[in-house]
Amino acid sequence: TQLLEQSPQFLSIQEGENLTVYCNSSSVFSSLQWYRQEPGEGPVLLVTVVTGGEVKKLKRLTFQFGDARKDSSLHITAAQPGDTGLYLCAGSSGTYKYIFGTGTRLKVLA
Amino acid sequence: DTGVSQDPRHKITKRGQNVTFRCDPISEHNRLYWYRQTLGQGPEFLTYFQNEAQLEKSRLLSDRFSAERPKGSFSTLEIQRTEQGDSAMYLCASSLVVLGQFFGPGTRLTVL
């Protein structure tokens, strides 16, 4: 059974701080996505990574796919209150199915 | 196209009643997914359609759940004889390729 574990589960930080969220598995994925979800809404796709070692940047967010394609990280620089939300990673093995991680709930205090 | 839409956004029902939810995917997307999400958890896979064919249904789903996607366009998810444990957010997502999904806003179901 494929599992994706995210850490930390909860994170509360001050505006301007940096943070990193991790997504780990013992399984290899052909692609991995990161989503952000706000209360009462569906997840919003932030990025997809497909190549081992790949790094993608989206403004203050940096995403990295592990060399072995089993793990990923999301780094946020100078966090802002607008970054508050539930961050989810999801992996696919190349078929139609996605496995979602357990989620990291981030709160950025002004 | 404004993305994936779901209707209704909220549904409150009494235990034992039947409910039906609708999802309209992004028009050119042939893949459609239903998920269930409880508070603080990631989405849990329920079922998958490729065009009009339902290719997989989670073993976690009881026979009270059924989904359809007639003509490969919109989809419906029906829950019969609802139970309090069915209370959750029901999410629909669509995609064209296996490189990420686009989610609707969800339908929040409360079973009293």
Short mmCIF file of C-alpha atoms in Angstrom, two decimals:
data_model
loop_
_atom_site.label_atom_id
_atom_site.label_comp_id
_atom_site.label_asym_id
_atom_site.label_seq_id
_atom_site.Cartn_x
_atom_site.Cartn_y
_atom_site.Cartn_z
CA THR A 1 0.00 0.00 0.00
CA GLN A 2 1.39 3.38 -0.97
CA LEU A 3 1.44 6.00 1.75
CA LEU A 4 2.55 9.60 1.80
CA GLU A 5 3.45 11.08 5.15
CA GLN A 6 3.72 14.80 5.62
CA SER A 7 5.54 16.64 8.36
CA PRO A 8 4.96 18.62 10.35
CA GLN A 9 1.22 18.14 10.79
CA PHE A 10 0.76 21.63 12.16
CA LEU A 11 2.91 24.75 11.90
CA SER A 12 2.28 28.17 13.33
CA ILE A 13 4.81 30.87 12.48
CA GLN A 14 5.20 34.63 12.42
CA GLU A 15 4.96 36.64 9.21
CA GLY A 16 8.36 36.90 7.54
CA GLU A 17 9.72 33.56 8.75
CA ASN A 18 10.81 30.74 6.46
CA LEU A 19 9.49 27.20 6.64
CA THR A 20 9.82 23.79 5.01
CA VAL A 21 7.19 21.09 4.71
CA TYR A 22 8.12 17.50 3.91
CA CYS A 23 6.34 14.73 2.04
CA ASN A 24 7.84 11.23 2.37
CA SER A 25 7.08 7.77 1.08
CA SER A 26 8.75 4.40 0.69
CA SER A 27 7.24 4.16 -2.80
CA VAL A 28 8.47 5.65 -6.05
CA PHE A 29 6.16 8.05 -7.83
CA SER A 30 6.24 9.09 -11.47
CA SER A 31 4.93 12.52 -10.55
CA LEU A 32 4.10 14.44 -7.43
CA GLN A 33 1.83 17.41 -6.92
CA TRP A 34 1.44 20.02 -4.21
CA TYR A 35 -1.91 21.62 -3.42
CA ARG A 36 -3.10 24.33 -1.04
CA GLN A 37 -6.56 24.16 0.43
CA GLU A 38 -8.44 26.87 2.30
CA PRO A 39 -11.32 26.10 4.67
CA GLY A 40 -14.53 25.19 2.88
CA GLU A 41 -12.89 25.05 -0.54
CA GLY A 42 -11.34 22.39 -2.76
CA PRO A 43 -7.56 21.96 -3.06
CA VAL A 44 -5.81 24.20 -5.61
CA LEU A 45 -2.96 22.74 -7.64
CA LEU A 46 0.30 24.61 -7.03
CA VAL A 47 2.86 22.55 -8.93
CA THR A 48 3.65 19.18 -10.48
CA VAL A 49 7.17 17.71 -10.40
CA VAL A 50 8.12 14.71 -12.53
CA THR A 51 11.92 14.40 -12.65
CA GLY A 52 14.09 13.19 -9.76
CA GLY A 53 16.00 16.15 -8.31
CA GLU A 54 13.73 18.66 -10.03
CA VAL A 55 13.33 22.07 -8.41
CA LYS A 56 10.48 24.42 -9.28
CA LYS A 57 9.86 27.93 -7.98
CA LEU A 58 6.57 29.73 -7.71
CA LYS A 59 7.22 33.23 -6.35
CA ARG A 60 8.24 32.63 -2.69
CA LEU A 61 7.54 28.87 -2.87
CA THR A 62 10.26 26.38 -3.84
CA PHE A 63 9.36 22.76 -4.55
CA GLN A 64 11.86 19.91 -4.81
CA PHE A 65 11.37 16.31 -5.89
CA GLY A 66 13.80 13.85 -4.33
CA ASP A 67 16.42 12.19 -6.49
CA ALA A 68 14.79 8.79 -5.99
CA ARG A 69 11.29 10.24 -6.56
CA LYS A 70 10.12 9.02 -3.16
CA ASP A 71 9.97 12.35 -1.35
CA SER A 72 9.43 16.04 -1.85
CA SER A 73 9.71 19.30 0.02
CA LEU A 74 8.02 22.67 -0.09
CA HIS A 75 9.94 25.69 1.18
CA ILE A 76 8.26 29.04 1.73
CA THR A 77 10.40 32.14 2.08
CA ALA A 78 9.17 35.14 4.07
CA ALA A 79 5.77 33.64 4.83
CA GLN A 80 2.73 35.89 4.67
CA PRO A 81 -0.73 35.53 6.26
CA GLY A 82 -2.09 34.74 2.78
CA ASP A 83 -0.01 31.54 2.82
CA THR A 84 -2.21 30.15 5.60
CA GLY A 85 -3.93 26.92 4.64
CA LEU A 86 -3.71 23.14 4.40
CA TYR A 87 -0.83 21.99 2.19
CA LEU A 88 -1.27 18.59 0.57
CA CYS A 89 1.10 16.51 -1.49
CA ALA A 90 -0.18 13.82 -3.84
CA GLY A 91 1.70 11.19 -5.79
CA SER A 92 0.92 9.24 -8.91
CA SER A 93 2.57 6.04 -10.13
CA GLY A 94 1.69 6.74 -13.73
CA THR A 95 -1.78 5.30 -13.72
CA TYR A 96 -4.86 7.40 -13.11
CA LYS A 97 -4.72 7.11 -9.33
CA TYR A 98 -3.38 9.72 -6.90
CA ILE A 99 -2.38 9.06 -3.31
CA PHE A 100 -2.76 12.07 -1.02
CA GLY A 101 -0.61 12.87 1.95
CA THR A 102 -1.88 13.52 5.44
CA GLY A 103 -1.55 17.29 5.06
CA THR A 104 0.28 20.11 6.83
CA ARG A 105 -1.85 22.84 8.36
CA LEU A 106 0.03 26.15 8.22
CA LYS A 107 -0.94 29.30 10.07
CA VAL A 108 1.00 32.50 9.47
CA LEU A 109 0.45 35.15 12.10
CA ALA A 110 0.60 38.85 11.19
CA ASP B 1 -14.60 27.85 -18.79
CA THR B 2 -14.55 28.68 -15.13
CA GLY B 3 -13.26 25.38 -13.77
CA VAL B 4 -14.88 22.47 -11.99
CA SER B 5 -18.25 23.21 -10.42
CA GLN B 6 -20.19 21.24 -7.83
CA ASP B 7 -23.77 21.48 -6.69
CA PRO B 8 -24.98 21.87 -4.04
CA ARG B 9 -22.23 23.46 -1.94
CA HIS B 10 -23.91 22.39 1.29
CA LYS B 11 -26.42 19.68 2.07
CA ILE B 12 -28.03 18.91 5.40
CA THR B 13 -30.11 15.75 5.54
CA LYS B 14 -31.62 13.40 8.05
CA ARG B 15 -30.26 9.93 8.59
CA GLY B 16 -31.84 7.45 6.19
CA GLN B 17 -32.50 9.94 3.40
CA ASN B 18 -30.94 9.73 -0.06
CA VAL B 19 -28.78 12.54 -1.44
CA THR B 20 -27.35 13.24 -4.88
CA PHE B 21 -24.46 15.53 -5.75
CA ARG B 22 -23.51 16.86 -9.17
CA CYS B 23 -20.10 17.66 -10.62
CA ASP B 24 -19.41 19.51 -13.87
CA PRO B 25 -15.76 19.03 -14.86
CA ILE B 26 -13.64 21.23 -17.09
CA SER B 27 -15.13 20.56 -20.51
CA GLU B 28 -12.14 19.02 -22.29
CA HIS B 29 -11.12 16.82 -19.33
CA ASN B 30 -11.83 13.13 -19.85
CA ARG B 31 -10.78 12.02 -16.36
CA LEU B 32 -13.10 12.60 -13.40
CA TYR B 33 -12.57 11.69 -9.75
CA TRP B 34 -14.67 11.73 -6.60
CA TYR B 35 -13.05 12.04 -3.19
CA ARG B 36 -14.26 12.27 0.39
CA GLN B 37 -12.48 14.46 2.90
CA THR B 38 -13.00 14.66 6.63
CA LEU B 39 -11.73 17.47 8.83
CA GLY B 40 -7.96 17.73 8.97
CA GLN B 41 -7.36 14.84 6.58
CA GLY B 42 -6.29 14.56 2.98
CA PRO B 43 -8.82 13.60 0.29
CA GLU B 44 -9.72 9.91 0.20
CA PHE B 45 -10.28 8.33 -3.21
CA LEU B 46 -13.84 7.14 -3.92
CA THR B 47 -14.11 6.48 -7.65
CA TYR B 48 -12.66 7.31 -11.06
CA PHE B 49 -14.17 7.76 -14.53
CA GLN B 50 -12.38 7.88 -17.84
CA ASN B 51 -14.93 9.37 -20.20
CA GLU B 52 -18.17 7.56 -19.31
CA ALA B 53 -16.51 4.39 -17.99
CA GLN B 54 -16.19 3.92 -14.23
CA LEU B 55 -12.79 2.24 -13.99
CA GLU B 56 -12.39 1.94 -10.25
CA LYS B 57 -14.50 2.17 -7.13
CA SER B 58 -12.85 2.20 -3.72
CA ARG B 59 -13.38 -0.82 -1.54
CA LEU B 60 -14.10 1.64 1.25
CA LEU B 61 -17.37 2.51 -0.46
CA SER B 62 -20.39 0.54 0.57
CA ASP B 63 -23.16 -0.45 -1.82
CA ARG B 64 -25.06 2.64 -0.66
CA PHE B 65 -22.79 4.78 -2.85
CA SER B 66 -23.17 4.96 -6.61
CA ALA B 67 -21.73 7.27 -9.22
CA GLU B 68 -22.51 7.85 -12.85
CA ARG B 69 -21.06 9.88 -15.69
CA PRO B 70 -23.50 9.64 -18.58
CA LYS B 71 -22.04 10.68 -21.94
CA GLY B 72 -18.69 11.39 -20.31
CA SER B 73 -19.67 14.89 -19.25
CA PHE B 74 -21.09 15.75 -15.82
CA SER B 75 -21.13 13.19 -13.02
CA THR B 76 -23.45 12.44 -10.12
CA LEU B 77 -22.70 10.80 -6.79
CA GLU B 78 -25.65 9.32 -4.92
CA ILE B 79 -25.66 8.15 -1.33
CA GLN B 80 -28.63 6.05 -0.30
CA ARG B 81 -29.87 5.65 3.27
CA THR B 82 -27.38 8.17 4.62
CA GLU B 83 -25.66 7.55 7.95
CA GLN B 84 -24.01 10.02 10.31
CA GLY B 85 -20.62 8.61 9.31
CA ASP B 86 -21.23 9.86 5.77
CA SER B 87 -20.86 13.46 6.97
CA ALA B 88 -17.86 14.86 5.11
CA MET B 89 -16.77 17.11 2.26
CA TYR B 90 -17.27 15.41 -1.11
CA LEU B 91 -14.82 16.67 -3.71
CA CYS B 92 -14.85 16.25 -7.46
CA ALA B 93 -11.74 16.71 -9.59
CA SER B 94 -10.99 16.47 -13.29
CA SER B 95 -7.87 16.25 -15.41
CA LEU B 96 -6.69 15.65 -18.94
CA VAL B 97 -3.44 13.87 -18.14
CA VAL B 98 -1.95 12.32 -15.01
CA LEU B 99 -0.07 15.44 -13.99
CA GLY B 100 -2.36 16.96 -11.41
CA GLN B 101 -6.03 17.50 -10.90
CA PHE B 102 -8.35 20.48 -10.80
CA PHE B 103 -10.78 20.36 -7.92
CA GLY B 104 -14.24 21.78 -7.51
CA PRO B 105 -15.25 23.66 -4.37
CA GLY B 106 -16.78 20.55 -2.83
CA THR B 107 -20.14 19.64 -1.35
CA ARG B 108 -20.28 19.61 2.44
CA LEU B 109 -22.71 16.95 3.65
CA THR B 110 -24.09 16.95 7.18
CA VAL B 111 -26.20 13.97 8.22
CA LEU B 112 -28.27 14.63 11.34
#
